[in-house]
Amino acid sequence: MSKSELIEGVDAQKLANTIRALAMDAVEQAKSGHPGMPMGMADAATVLFSKFLKYDPSEPNWPDRDRFVLSAGHGSMLLYALLYLTGYADMTLDEIKRFRQLGSKTAGHPENFLASGIETTTGPLGQGLANAVGMAMAEAHLNARFGDDLVDHRTWVIAGDGCLMEGISQEAIALAGRQKLNKLIVIWDDNSISIDGAVSLSDNTDQKARFAASQWNVLSCNGHDMADVARAFEAATKSDKPVLIACKTTIGFGAPKKAGTAKAHGEPLGAEELAAAKAALGWAHGPFEIPDDIVKAWRAVGARSAGARELWQTKMKRDPLRDAFVAAMSGGNVEAAIAALGMQAAKMAAEKPSLATRASSGAAIDSMFDACPELLGGSADLTGSNNTHAKGSADFTPENREGRYVRYGIREHGMAAAMNGMALHGGVIPYSGTFLSFADYSRPAIRLGALMGIRVIHVMTHDSIGLGEDGPTHQPVEQLAALRAIPNLHVFRPADAVEAAECWQAALLNEDGPSILALSRQATPALRDDASENLSVRGAYELLPAEGGVSKVAIFATGTEVALAAKAREMLQAEGIPTRVISAPCFEMFELQDEAYQNAVCGDDEELKIGCEAAIGQGWFEAFGLDAFVGMSSFGTSAPAKDAYKHFGITAEALVETAKELL
Amino acid sequence: MSKSELIEGVDAQKLANTIRALAMDAVEQAKSGHPGMPMGMADAATVLFSKFLKYDPSEPNWPDRDRFVLSAGHGSMLLYALLYLTGYADMTLDEIKRFRQLGSKTAGHPENFLASGIETTTGPLGQGLANAVGMAMAEAHLNARFGDDLVDHRTWVIAGDGCLMEGISQEAIALAGRQKLNKLIVIWDDNSISIDGAVSLSDNTDQKARFAASQWNVLSCNGHDMADVARAFEAATKSDKPVLIACKTTIGFGAPKKAGTAKAHGEPLGAEELAAAKAALGWAHGPFEIPDDIVKAWRAVGARSAGARELWQTKMKRDPLRDAFVAAMSGGNVEAAIAALGMQAAKMAAEKPSLATRASSGAAIDSMFDACPELLGGSADLTGSNNTHAKGSADFTPENREGRYVRYGIREHGMAAAMNGMALHGGVIPYSGTFLSFADYSRPAIRLGALMGIRVIHVMTHDSIGLGEDGPTHQPVEQLAALRAIPNLHVFRPADAVEAAECWQAALLNEDGPSILALSRQATPALRDDASENLSVRGAYELLPAEGGVSKVAIFATGTEVALAAKAREMLQAEGIPTRVISAPCFEMFELQDEAYQNAVCGDDEELKIGCEAAIGQGWFEAFGLDAFVGMSSFGTSAPAKDAYKHFGITAEALVETAKELL
């Protein structure tokens, strides 16, 4: 340790020990938490926040701030301590005293929506690292679009061994390496300890060689030698590639008995060990007590980028791209996209094409892509299948940062998490594609997007057994139900080209959560000839009324099955049975409607209600008060789409038969 | 190419071209599929099947065969061609002609339950590679247990660029490297092409360096030079570590215009290109036509290990461990485990402990672990939290292959997929643990286990907001519903120590599908004092009857919420409202009961029915015909468990209130 160094007139080591003390005290008081990581990384974090990170607690959302991501989210007290000490108004000492208590801003793992300065929600390992890749991509893109004066910042990550063991890390690392994200710096808390004990119990990967294999620059430092840490950080800022810094630390640094062991990881140190640790660190203060001079020094540390922020604001004011930048950062061009989609919907209503809904979605993207420069597309190596590539758009690459299409590679999980990072960064609206079946691969990131409440649009094609020959591994059956189960996620399944444009509108307007667009591989007929109102945003609506009397049957369907419902209605009407068809492109938005609307759509108890979706029925009965459901109850099968539908009895004839049986 | 080489008297190149021709013809006839990979890998696969792979088409399930895993499952025609040519009875030329048609054995991607010789179901990329790691672990363990005479085989994998880009591959690679699985050989079809185009669009990872970083040996060969391929394979069989063979190939090898491009990947070549390819390959035969001498040579290739198989059978007959081996391979010791669990249930019924159900599960594991030597446990670095470590069991390591506990590391996805591989291999019954929230990470592998119908037991603790302070990132809310949505997966959520033992019994008896055991972090009171019958296997049962008249309220609950239901019942009974409690540890098993039983449990329409689970209600209403549900409708919160339950209104009081409101 370089004890002699002073920061703002105070022994740097003391500043670091403040973090350690707060972490120990907060975990002890909460009777749960993770003291070891904050204690291990306190020195490196002190160097980062006092010398390198560009941030301003007085303006936490300053667009050109560096992003700091605590990917090892269990070390949340490290972040909370730093936010409090550097002067973020949200983070008071009282909040730290209420660590992990109901309603506090100091949740067990950092939740970005609870306090400013928390850039992303972490805890599920590897996610923060992958978010950071997306943040760095957003920065690179916006830098190319708006120039150095407006956008020029780094993304710093602290990742643990767990982050690096999770598979998502490989997807993130390889994507970052390919994209040469030289302003991405990952500090690996290399403490050789995981929950079960030594990391070597389960891993002997040479992490430095692994990152180098994916075209990163790799540095090392002693995480308890501040000068050495500063040297590594300084070198990292000059890299032409993303950088890994292997920062060798001792977990629970300072705790006489538990340091360097798994016992320091995830539980309070206990009164005795805590006291001994404070003694060993020379910290002679009671719980949550911090001498004024130390608080003062930390606040001075926190103020060090205020000048840079002011300068940026000055530059910003006179920048010719100012308005465009403000619009981008506030999502202002969404309105133009909405308008373009409205035109597209009207066009489709007039043309009435028979198209796969993935193709309708592709046309919708084409229609709005130029109007909304914030849209940043991509696909997990299924571009032609997902119809996500807007006509004429260029790839985002190291050579062309202005490109607006990302070749994510076969990395659904890393892609979804990177999109989360982009949305969190701001200035871009990320969307990208894969098959609906592979929503399972990206599910942890989709969930975090929903928890964080951020606008990320997941295009998911090949949305049923209708994908045909690829078979049950690729045919989603339970994915729609499983996605609808995630709180705050909107799952859209449009029925034709008009609904596809409408659902895109709804997804873009859903600023506070992610959306799924479930789209078909196979063609489906046009059903709407009027697009004067966006009916999809009601979640479910009567597409076809009953004729010739009071409705006896109501068929509720989504996506390609709405056409089956329409055909079944025709057959039932021909037999004199008045039948309605309700298209239900988004269950979640239907739930948001008032009761009167819901009741009007659902009809009364006298009417027979049948649901239809080429998927399992879970959730359908309670959503619409169904009497019966025509769908799947097993995995699919490899066969041409028509054969598969017939095999599983998902046909207009089956709907008619079901209706007549139950009437 | 080494054109001069003969295999069974026929030009080796001709044998390889048979695979190419069949792949082209089948894809052309199906009008869909992937010709490029089989054409690229035909030479290497011919070398593997004719000189290295130990297998016997006449006894496809010979326990000591080498396992061959086609991780790049889209290249299914490679496998089907090989199975047909080498003489597997299941795989006829007719089946190949019906490639990708309804009811054929030749699904778009290989499905292991359709035809013998298909070792695992692949298609979702990276899964096969991770399955193979589990197979190799099972082999190593059984080799240690039963010796070289009975168990001594390799696991060969063909993986593509997509497999290596998926994050799960890193988990698999690192686990295999740590475990020094030297009988695992991965042949990487290094063709530099993915669906979107060149791999370099999205990846510039040095794969060889990456594998070396995780302690693999790495070899290279020219995939179109059979002698060079053979040299690499030969070297691989002598490795002290797992081996990657970078096998440089041309996708669509032979197709004059499409070879080496993404156009050869995933669609028929088209009549013209197909004809040109056959001409270029010197293959002068019509669709599906194979000259007799070539078929004969291939059949001779297929018969080459018959002698080894016979020798193995001879050795087997006189092996002192024969009976134990047969028992292990047929899962014969499960009965003993069931018996032990029965004793454990009885003990718990007598002792009535208040325990977290994770602790009850841990005790159940302890009770049976010795009785069933096939049980192979583990955890994704949450051993102490998951209670998965049987008392006194040793770790499975390179130094101790007899160990029965796997330190999987922080690799939920790779762990679940490895367990799939173990179950497919046979001889072990894999179980392992993580948090229920992280079921999302392993979901694609859980799904494949369900599709394959294999016995894998996923212990998933911390199963609700009851985990408390770790907060919403770690609190499952939608996971139970999302898992129940997967066909052929049994989701168990026991309510006390008796049910925990019963659910373990049910999971072990579920030979044809995976099981989830959702278990609590927090303690919950004993509810059962009689374990004379396993009531959990009925899925749902009346735990507490109504007293003092006809039941007016029925409360359905699972897991820790059953205790809340019991308390609510007590309160309602005290007010003179006869109330029943139904414990529902497994929805799927309840669905399997006959209608009379289901109706008896659910009761009639006069009774008010309330469900309770600290999770979302999706699926609950239709499962039991509920009138109301007390549970979650949003993500959780970081707080002590009791505070969280109270905050979200999941209490006995809330149940009573709901009942009284609706009565």
mmCIF file of N, CA and C in Angstrom, chain A residues 486-543:
data_model
loop_
_atom_site.group_PDB
_atom_site.id
_atom_site.type_symbol
_atom_site.label_atom_id
_atom_site.label_comp_id
_atom_site.label_asym_id
_atom_site.label_seq_id
_atom_site.Cartn_x
_atom_site.Cartn_y
_atom_site.Cartn_z
ATOM 1 N N ILE A 486 -43.772 -12.509 -16.999
ATOM 2 C CA ILE A 486 -42.809 -11.532 -16.465
ATOM 3 C C ILE A 486 -43.508 -10.197 -16.234
ATOM 4 N N PRO A 487 -43.481 -9.709 -14.993
ATOM 5 C CA PRO A 487 -44.128 -8.411 -14.741
ATOM 6 C C PRO A 487 -43.507 -7.305 -15.597
ATOM 7 N N ASN A 488 -44.344 -6.370 -15.974
ATOM 8 C CA ASN A 488 -43.890 -5.166 -16.694
ATOM 9 C C ASN A 488 -43.253 -5.438 -18.055
ATOM 10 N N LEU A 489 -43.599 -6.558 -18.648
ATOM 11 C CA LEU A 489 -43.144 -6.849 -20.016
ATOM 12 C C LEU A 489 -44.379 -6.907 -20.902
ATOM 13 N N HIS A 490 -44.349 -6.200 -22.008
ATOM 14 C CA HIS A 490 -45.466 -6.272 -22.945
ATOM 15 C C HIS A 490 -45.142 -7.260 -24.057
ATOM 16 N N VAL A 491 -46.013 -8.231 -24.207
ATOM 17 C CA VAL A 491 -45.835 -9.248 -25.239
ATOM 18 C C VAL A 491 -46.867 -8.999 -26.332
ATOM 19 N N PHE A 492 -46.383 -8.636 -27.508
ATOM 20 C CA PHE A 492 -47.278 -8.353 -28.633
ATOM 21 C C PHE A 492 -47.240 -9.507 -29.631
ATOM 22 N N ARG A 493 -48.406 -9.873 -30.128
ATOM 23 C CA ARG A 493 -48.444 -10.878 -31.198
ATOM 24 C C ARG A 493 -49.456 -10.402 -32.247
ATOM 25 N N PRO A 494 -48.982 -9.611 -33.191
ATOM 26 C CA PRO A 494 -49.890 -9.027 -34.182
ATOM 27 C C PRO A 494 -50.431 -10.067 -35.159
ATOM 28 N N ALA A 495 -51.613 -9.767 -35.686
ATOM 29 C CA ALA A 495 -52.312 -10.726 -36.546
ATOM 30 C C ALA A 495 -52.102 -10.449 -38.023
ATOM 31 N N ASP A 496 -51.786 -9.219 -38.366
ATOM 32 C CA ASP A 496 -51.559 -8.916 -39.785
ATOM 33 C C ASP A 496 -50.668 -7.690 -39.898
ATOM 34 N N ALA A 497 -50.560 -7.170 -41.101
ATOM 35 C CA ALA A 497 -49.618 -6.070 -41.330
ATOM 36 C C ALA A 497 -50.053 -4.781 -40.643
ATOM 37 N N VAL A 498 -51.355 -4.575 -40.515
ATOM 38 C CA VAL A 498 -51.824 -3.382 -39.803
ATOM 39 C C VAL A 498 -51.477 -3.497 -38.322
ATOM 40 N N GLU A 499 -51.815 -4.629 -37.756
ATOM 41 C CA GLU A 499 -51.484 -4.821 -36.327
ATOM 42 C C GLU A 499 -49.971 -4.767 -36.091
ATOM 43 N N ALA A 500 -49.198 -5.270 -37.047
ATOM 44 C CA ALA A 500 -47.738 -5.227 -36.872
ATOM 45 C C ALA A 500 -47.273 -3.787 -36.712
ATOM 46 N N ALA A 501 -47.782 -2.900 -37.555
ATOM 47 C CA ALA A 501 -47.412 -1.479 -37.440
ATOM 48 C C ALA A 501 -47.933 -0.899 -36.124
ATOM 49 N N GLU A 502 -49.141 -1.292 -35.761
ATOM 50 C CA GLU A 502 -49.715 -0.791 -34.504
ATOM 51 C C GLU A 502 -48.911 -1.266 -33.286
ATOM 52 N N CYS A 503 -48.511 -2.521 -33.316
ATOM 53 C CA CYS A 503 -47.748 -3.057 -32.177
ATOM 54 C C CYS A 503 -46.376 -2.397 -32.089
ATOM 55 N N TRP A 504 -45.790 -2.106 -33.229
ATOM 56 C CA TRP A 504 -44.533 -1.348 -33.204
ATOM 57 C C TRP A 504 -44.755 0.032 -32.563
ATOM 58 N N GLN A 505 -45.875 0.652 -32.914
ATOM 59 C CA GLN A 505 -46.190 1.934 -32.255
ATOM 60 C C GLN A 505 -46.277 1.761 -30.742
ATOM 61 N N ALA A 506 -47.012 0.742 -30.349
ATOM 62 C CA ALA A 506 -47.212 0.513 -28.906
ATOM 63 C C ALA A 506 -45.894 0.233 -28.211
ATOM 64 N N ALA A 507 -45.032 -0.539 -28.868
ATOM 65 C CA ALA A 507 -43.737 -0.871 -28.256
ATOM 66 C C ALA A 507 -42.885 0.389 -28.096
ATOM 67 N N LEU A 508 -42.901 1.231 -29.106
ATOM 68 C CA LEU A 508 -42.108 2.462 -29.016
ATOM 69 C C LEU A 508 -42.671 3.423 -27.966
ATOM 70 N N LEU A 509 -43.976 3.401 -27.815
ATOM 71 C CA LEU A 509 -44.600 4.292 -26.832
ATOM 72 C C LEU A 509 -44.448 3.774 -25.406
ATOM 73 N N ASN A 510 -44.085 2.503 -25.288
ATOM 74 C CA ASN A 510 -43.900 1.895 -23.970
ATOM 75 C C ASN A 510 -42.509 2.245 -23.432
ATOM 76 N N GLU A 511 -42.401 3.466 -22.899
ATOM 77 C CA GLU A 511 -41.090 3.951 -22.457
ATOM 78 C C GLU A 511 -40.619 3.287 -21.171
ATOM 79 N N ASP A 512 -41.549 2.716 -20.442
ATOM 80 C CA ASP A 512 -41.218 2.240 -19.095
ATOM 81 C C ASP A 512 -41.111 0.728 -18.982
ATOM 82 N N GLY A 513 -40.826 0.102 -20.088
ATOM 83 C CA GLY A 513 -40.644 -1.344 -20.018
ATOM 84 C C GLY A 513 -40.325 -1.914 -21.374
ATOM 85 N N PRO A 514 -39.769 -3.120 -21.383
ATOM 86 C CA PRO A 514 -39.436 -3.765 -22.652
ATOM 87 C C PRO A 514 -40.683 -4.361 -23.312
ATOM 88 N N SER A 515 -40.558 -4.612 -24.590
ATOM 89 C CA SER A 515 -41.635 -5.235 -25.356
ATOM 90 C C SER A 515 -41.080 -6.395 -26.175
ATOM 91 N N ILE A 516 -41.930 -7.378 -26.339
ATOM 92 C CA ILE A 516 -41.631 -8.502 -27.234
ATOM 93 C C ILE A 516 -42.558 -8.372 -28.431
ATOM 94 N N LEU A 517 -42.027 -8.527 -29.620
ATOM 95 C CA LEU A 517 -42.879 -8.645 -30.805
ATOM 96 C C LEU A 517 -42.760 -10.077 -31.301
ATOM 97 N N ALA A 518 -43.801 -10.863 -31.062
ATOM 98 C CA ALA A 518 -43.803 -12.268 -31.494
ATOM 99 C C ALA A 518 -44.403 -12.323 -32.896
ATOM 100 N N LEU A 519 -43.613 -12.835 -33.828
ATOM 101 C CA LEU A 519 -43.955 -12.700 -35.247
ATOM 102 C C LEU A 519 -43.837 -14.035 -35.967
ATOM 103 N N SER A 520 -44.667 -14.175 -36.985
ATOM 104 C CA SER A 520 -44.727 -15.485 -37.650
ATOM 105 C C SER A 520 -43.702 -15.624 -38.766
ATOM 106 N N ARG A 521 -43.322 -16.860 -39.004
ATOM 107 C CA ARG A 521 -42.535 -17.173 -40.198
ATOM 108 C C ARG A 521 -43.453 -17.270 -41.415
ATOM 109 N N GLN A 522 -44.664 -17.841 -41.187
ATOM 110 C CA GLN A 522 -45.554 -18.150 -42.305
ATOM 111 C C GLN A 522 -46.496 -16.994 -42.624
ATOM 112 N N ALA A 523 -46.925 -16.940 -43.859
ATOM 113 C CA ALA A 523 -47.811 -15.860 -44.303
ATOM 114 C C ALA A 523 -49.178 -15.998 -43.659
ATOM 115 N N THR A 524 -49.829 -14.872 -43.499
ATOM 116 C CA THR A 524 -51.171 -14.848 -42.906
ATOM 117 C C THR A 524 -51.949 -13.733 -43.609
ATOM 118 N N PRO A 525 -53.251 -13.918 -43.832
ATOM 119 C CA PRO A 525 -53.995 -12.944 -44.628
ATOM 120 C C PRO A 525 -54.208 -11.623 -43.888
ATOM 121 N N ALA A 526 -54.466 -10.583 -44.651
ATOM 122 C CA ALA A 526 -54.824 -9.288 -44.066
ATOM 123 C C ALA A 526 -56.199 -9.401 -43.427
ATOM 124 N N LEU A 527 -56.355 -8.765 -42.276
ATOM 125 C CA LEU A 527 -57.638 -8.841 -41.567
ATOM 126 C C LEU A 527 -58.245 -7.466 -41.356
ATOM 127 N N ARG A 528 -57.402 -6.479 -41.355
ATOM 128 C CA ARG A 528 -57.890 -5.119 -41.064
ATOM 129 C C ARG A 528 -57.898 -4.301 -42.341
ATOM 130 N N ASP A 529 -58.992 -3.587 -42.582
ATOM 131 C CA ASP A 529 -59.001 -2.676 -43.733
ATOM 132 C C ASP A 529 -59.182 -1.241 -43.278
ATOM 133 N N ASP A 530 -59.059 -1.054 -41.982
ATOM 134 C CA ASP A 530 -59.183 0.299 -41.446
ATOM 135 C C ASP A 530 -58.113 0.481 -40.380
ATOM 136 N N ALA A 531 -57.289 1.472 -40.578
ATOM 137 C CA ALA A 531 -56.232 1.729 -39.593
ATOM 138 C C ALA A 531 -56.396 3.129 -39.013
ATOM 139 N N SER A 532 -57.604 3.635 -39.014
ATOM 140 C CA SER A 532 -57.794 5.009 -38.541
ATOM 141 C C SER A 532 -57.558 5.130 -37.036
ATOM 142 N N GLU A 533 -57.695 4.037 -36.345
ATOM 143 C CA GLU A 533 -57.402 4.045 -34.904
ATOM 144 C C GLU A 533 -56.473 2.872 -34.599
ATOM 145 N N ASN A 534 -55.494 3.086 -33.714
ATOM 146 C CA ASN A 534 -54.642 1.975 -33.286
ATOM 147 C C ASN A 534 -55.441 1.132 -32.290
ATOM 148 N N LEU A 535 -55.984 0.044 -32.785
ATOM 149 C CA LEU A 535 -56.799 -0.821 -31.921
ATOM 150 C C LEU A 535 -55.938 -1.756 -31.082
ATOM 151 N N SER A 536 -54.734 -2.037 -31.563
ATOM 152 C CA SER A 536 -53.863 -2.964 -30.832
ATOM 153 C C SER A 536 -53.499 -2.437 -29.452
ATOM 154 N N VAL A 537 -53.442 -1.109 -29.308
ATOM 155 C CA VAL A 537 -53.044 -0.569 -27.997
ATOM 156 C C VAL A 537 -54.098 -0.829 -26.925
ATOM 157 N N ARG A 538 -55.284 -1.249 -27.323
ATOM 158 C CA ARG A 538 -56.272 -1.642 -26.325
ATOM 159 C C ARG A 538 -55.985 -3.054 -25.815
ATOM 160 N N GLY A 539 -55.016 -3.719 -26.435
ATOM 161 C CA GLY A 539 -54.638 -5.056 -25.972
ATOM 162 C C GLY A 539 -55.485 -6.137 -26.601
ATOM 163 N N ALA A 540 -56.803 -5.943 -26.618
ATOM 164 C CA ALA A 540 -57.726 -6.874 -27.278
ATOM 165 C C ALA A 540 -58.917 -6.054 -27.747
ATOM 166 N N TYR A 541 -59.442 -6.427 -28.878
ATOM 167 C CA TYR A 541 -60.577 -5.667 -29.420
ATOM 168 C C TYR A 541 -61.385 -6.573 -30.334
ATOM 169 N N GLU A 542 -62.633 -6.186 -30.519
ATOM 170 C CA GLU A 542 -63.492 -6.974 -31.403
ATOM 171 C C GLU A 542 -63.119 -6.679 -32.851
ATOM 172 N N LEU A 543 -62.578 -7.677 -33.500
ATOM 173 C CA LEU A 543 -62.160 -7.506 -34.892
ATOM 174 C C LEU A 543 -63.336 -7.713 -35.833
#
